[in-house]
Each structure stands twice: as structure tokens, then as C-alpha cells.
Amino acid sequence: MNFRINWDNFYIGFIIGILSPIVGFFLYYLIKFYGFTFDKFMDHLLLAQYLYYLASMLVLVNLFAFYILLRKDYYRSVYGVIAATTFYLIVINVARYFS
């Protein structure tokens, strides 16, 4: 039985769009703040009010996923990445407004 994933799917693109900034966040933590514990890293981001700026910048990681999926002509997945990016931007702006 062969099981193949259809990569040209809105939900696959949405999952990729949600997970890529999270992976980028942890890579940023591992590269830039290697000696810190994760709790101290989060405290540093919250005290410096740097978290929203970092979250906004990490959404740009979706550009890589967008570009790769676009080059492979997976247009439904591209729509999913765009939807996830829009979702992230709304959540970030609402959180910034209410904080």
C-alpha cells in the first residue's frame, strides 16, 4: 500500500504556515540565546517588549515556504500559507492592542 501526501492542499499549506514561524522562533532562540534557559529568554523578550517585534519578523519565515510552494506550482498550499500568515498578523496585532 503506497501512501503519498498530496502537497497541493490548503490544509497542508496552512499547517506549514503555522509551524514555520514556530520553528524559526526556536532556531532564533538556539542560535542567538544559546546560553539562556528558555524561561530567561522569554522573560528577556517580555521585559524588553521585543516579543511582538520578533513575532512580526518571524512571520517573514513564511516567505520561504511561500516561495518554495509557488515554484513547485502548489497553489492551494500557497493559499494556506497566506491564510496562516494573515491569521498570525491578526493575532499579533490584537495581542499588541490589548497589552
PDB file of C-alpha atoms in Angstrom:
ATOM      1  CA  MET A   1       0.000   0.000   0.000  1.00  0.00           C
ATOM      2  CA  ASN A   2       1.522   3.286  -1.103  1.00  0.00           C
ATOM      3  CA  PHE A   3       0.653   6.336   0.918  1.00  0.00           C
ATOM      4  CA  ARG A   4       1.513   9.655  -0.674  1.00  0.00           C
ATOM      5  CA  ILE A   5       0.817  13.086   0.703  1.00  0.00           C
ATOM      6  CA  ASN A   6      -0.839  15.489  -1.679  1.00  0.00           C
ATOM      7  CA  TRP A   7       1.198  18.628  -1.046  1.00  0.00           C
ATOM      8  CA  ASP A   8      -1.144  20.774  -3.143  1.00  0.00           C
ATOM      9  CA  ASN A   9      -3.703  21.111  -0.361  1.00  0.00           C
ATOM     10  CA  PHE A  10      -4.933  24.169   1.538  1.00  0.00           C
ATOM     11  CA  TYR A  11      -4.641  22.446   4.923  1.00  0.00           C
ATOM     12  CA  ILE A  12      -1.067  21.312   4.299  1.00  0.00           C
ATOM     13  CA  GLY A  13      -0.144  24.888   3.406  1.00  0.00           C
ATOM     14  CA  PHE A  14      -1.923  26.211   6.498  1.00  0.00           C
ATOM     15  CA  ILE A  15      -0.041  23.768   8.735  1.00  0.00           C
ATOM     16  CA  ILE A  16       3.251  24.714   7.077  1.00  0.00           C
ATOM     17  CA  GLY A  17       2.371  28.403   7.532  1.00  0.00           C
ATOM     18  CA  ILE A  18       1.587  27.898  11.227  1.00  0.00           C
ATOM     19  CA  LEU A  19       4.633  25.752  12.004  1.00  0.00           C
ATOM     20  CA  SER A  20       7.355  27.618  10.100  1.00  0.00           C
ATOM     21  CA  PRO A  21       7.356  30.743  12.371  1.00  0.00           C
ATOM     22  CA  ILE A  22       7.358  28.465  15.434  1.00  0.00           C
ATOM     23  CA  VAL A  23      10.369  26.580  14.090  1.00  0.00           C
ATOM     24  CA  GLY A  24      12.004  29.912  13.228  1.00  0.00           C
ATOM     25  CA  PHE A  25      11.382  31.142  16.785  1.00  0.00           C
ATOM     26  CA  PHE A  26      13.130  28.126  18.298  1.00  0.00           C
ATOM     27  CA  LEU A  27      16.006  28.391  15.817  1.00  0.00           C
ATOM     28  CA  TYR A  28      16.388  32.061  16.773  1.00  0.00           C
ATOM     29  CA  TYR A  29      16.473  31.040  20.444  1.00  0.00           C
ATOM     30  CA  LEU A  30      19.048  28.314  19.823  1.00  0.00           C
ATOM     31  CA  ILE A  31      21.320  30.487  17.684  1.00  0.00           C
ATOM     32  CA  LYS A  32      21.101  33.886  19.364  1.00  0.00           C
ATOM     33  CA  PHE A  33      20.441  32.995  23.031  1.00  0.00           C
ATOM     34  CA  TYR A  34      22.262  29.695  23.330  1.00  0.00           C
ATOM     35  CA  GLY A  35      23.380  30.166  26.943  1.00  0.00           C
ATOM     36  CA  PHE A  36      19.983  31.256  28.265  1.00  0.00           C
ATOM     37  CA  THR A  37      17.320  28.975  29.616  1.00  0.00           C
ATOM     38  CA  PHE A  38      14.063  29.226  27.726  1.00  0.00           C
ATOM     39  CA  ASP A  39      12.369  30.885  30.725  1.00  0.00           C
ATOM     40  CA  LYS A  40      15.029  33.602  30.912  1.00  0.00           C
ATOM     41  CA  PHE A  41      14.821  34.058  27.153  1.00  0.00           C
ATOM     42  CA  MET A  42      11.047  34.620  27.346  1.00  0.00           C
ATOM     43  CA  ASP A  43      11.449  36.972  30.329  1.00  0.00           C
ATOM     44  CA  HIS A  44      14.011  38.966  28.355  1.00  0.00           C
ATOM     45  CA  LEU A  45      11.648  39.237  25.386  1.00  0.00           C
ATOM     46  CA  LEU A  46       8.691  40.265  27.537  1.00  0.00           C
ATOM     47  CA  LEU A  47      10.595  42.812  29.639  1.00  0.00           C
ATOM     48  CA  ALA A  48      12.158  44.441  26.613  1.00  0.00           C
ATOM     49  CA  GLN A  49       8.784  44.425  24.810  1.00  0.00           C
ATOM     50  CA  TYR A  50      10.592  42.701  21.997  1.00  0.00           C
ATOM     51  CA  LEU A  51       8.212  39.753  21.644  1.00  0.00           C
ATOM     52  CA  TYR A  52       5.760  41.427  19.254  1.00  0.00           C
ATOM     53  CA  TYR A  53       8.535  42.718  17.047  1.00  0.00           C
ATOM     54  CA  LEU A  54      10.123  39.268  16.931  1.00  0.00           C
ATOM     55  CA  ALA A  55       6.794  37.587  16.200  1.00  0.00           C
ATOM     56  CA  SER A  56       6.155  40.016  13.352  1.00  0.00           C
ATOM     57  CA  MET A  57       9.569  39.336  11.896  1.00  0.00           C
ATOM     58  CA  LEU A  58       9.208  35.572  12.231  1.00  0.00           C
ATOM     59  CA  VAL A  59       6.100  35.643  10.075  1.00  0.00           C
ATOM     60  CA  LEU A  60       8.531  36.559   7.296  1.00  0.00           C
ATOM     61  CA  VAL A  61       9.799  32.984   7.558  1.00  0.00           C
ATOM     62  CA  ASN A  62       6.609  32.098   5.717  1.00  0.00           C
ATOM     63  CA  LEU A  63       8.087  33.801   2.657  1.00  0.00           C
ATOM     64  CA  PHE A  64      10.437  30.851   2.235  1.00  0.00           C
ATOM     65  CA  ALA A  65       7.556  28.378   2.373  1.00  0.00           C
ATOM     66  CA  PHE A  66       5.534  30.616   0.058  1.00  0.00           C
ATOM     67  CA  TYR A  67       8.350  30.801  -2.466  1.00  0.00           C
ATOM     68  CA  ILE A  68       9.090  27.065  -2.430  1.00  0.00           C
ATOM     69  CA  LEU A  69       5.437  26.097  -2.799  1.00  0.00           C
ATOM     70  CA  LEU A  70       4.924  28.692  -5.510  1.00  0.00           C
ATOM     71  CA  ARG A  71       7.908  27.419  -7.503  1.00  0.00           C
ATOM     72  CA  LYS A  72       6.503  23.884  -7.343  1.00  0.00           C
ATOM     73  CA  ASP A  73       3.078  25.132  -8.554  1.00  0.00           C
ATOM     74  CA  TYR A  74       1.284  24.073  -5.363  1.00  0.00           C
ATOM     75  CA  TYR A  75      -1.146  26.951  -5.498  1.00  0.00           C
ATOM     76  CA  ARG A  76      -3.650  25.543  -2.998  1.00  0.00           C
ATOM     77  CA  SER A  77      -0.846  25.197  -0.452  1.00  0.00           C
ATOM     78  CA  VAL A  78       0.217  28.761  -1.179  1.00  0.00           C
ATOM     79  CA  TYR A  79      -3.299  29.892  -0.240  1.00  0.00           C
ATOM     80  CA  GLY A  80      -2.909  28.024   3.050  1.00  0.00           C
ATOM     81  CA  VAL A  81       0.386  29.777   3.805  1.00  0.00           C
ATOM     82  CA  ILE A  82      -1.215  33.142   3.037  1.00  0.00           C
ATOM     83  CA  ALA A  83      -4.143  32.312   5.339  1.00  0.00           C
ATOM     84  CA  ALA A  84      -1.782  31.276   8.155  1.00  0.00           C
ATOM     85  CA  THR A  85       0.250  34.461   7.718  1.00  0.00           C
ATOM     86  CA  THR A  86      -2.923  36.552   7.848  1.00  0.00           C
ATOM     87  CA  PHE A  87      -4.018  34.653  10.965  1.00  0.00           C
ATOM     88  CA  TYR A  88      -0.657  35.328  12.648  1.00  0.00           C
ATOM     89  CA  LEU A  89      -0.753  39.018  11.786  1.00  0.00           C
ATOM     90  CA  ILE A  90      -4.269  39.405  13.188  1.00  0.00           C
ATOM     91  CA  VAL A  91      -3.326  37.602  16.417  1.00  0.00           C
ATOM     92  CA  ILE A  92      -0.148  39.678  16.835  1.00  0.00           C
ATOM     93  CA  ASN A  93      -1.967  42.981  16.270  1.00  0.00           C
ATOM     94  CA  VAL A  94      -4.824  42.073  18.622  1.00  0.00           C
ATOM     95  CA  ALA A  95      -2.339  40.989  21.301  1.00  0.00           C
ATOM     96  CA  ARG A  96      -0.358  44.191  20.850  1.00  0.00           C
ATOM     97  CA  TYR A  97      -3.515  46.309  21.055  1.00  0.00           C
ATOM     98  CA  PHE A  98      -4.747  44.699  24.278  1.00  0.00           C
ATOM     99  CA  SER A  99      -1.398  44.591  26.081  1.00  0.00           C
TER     100      SER A  99
END
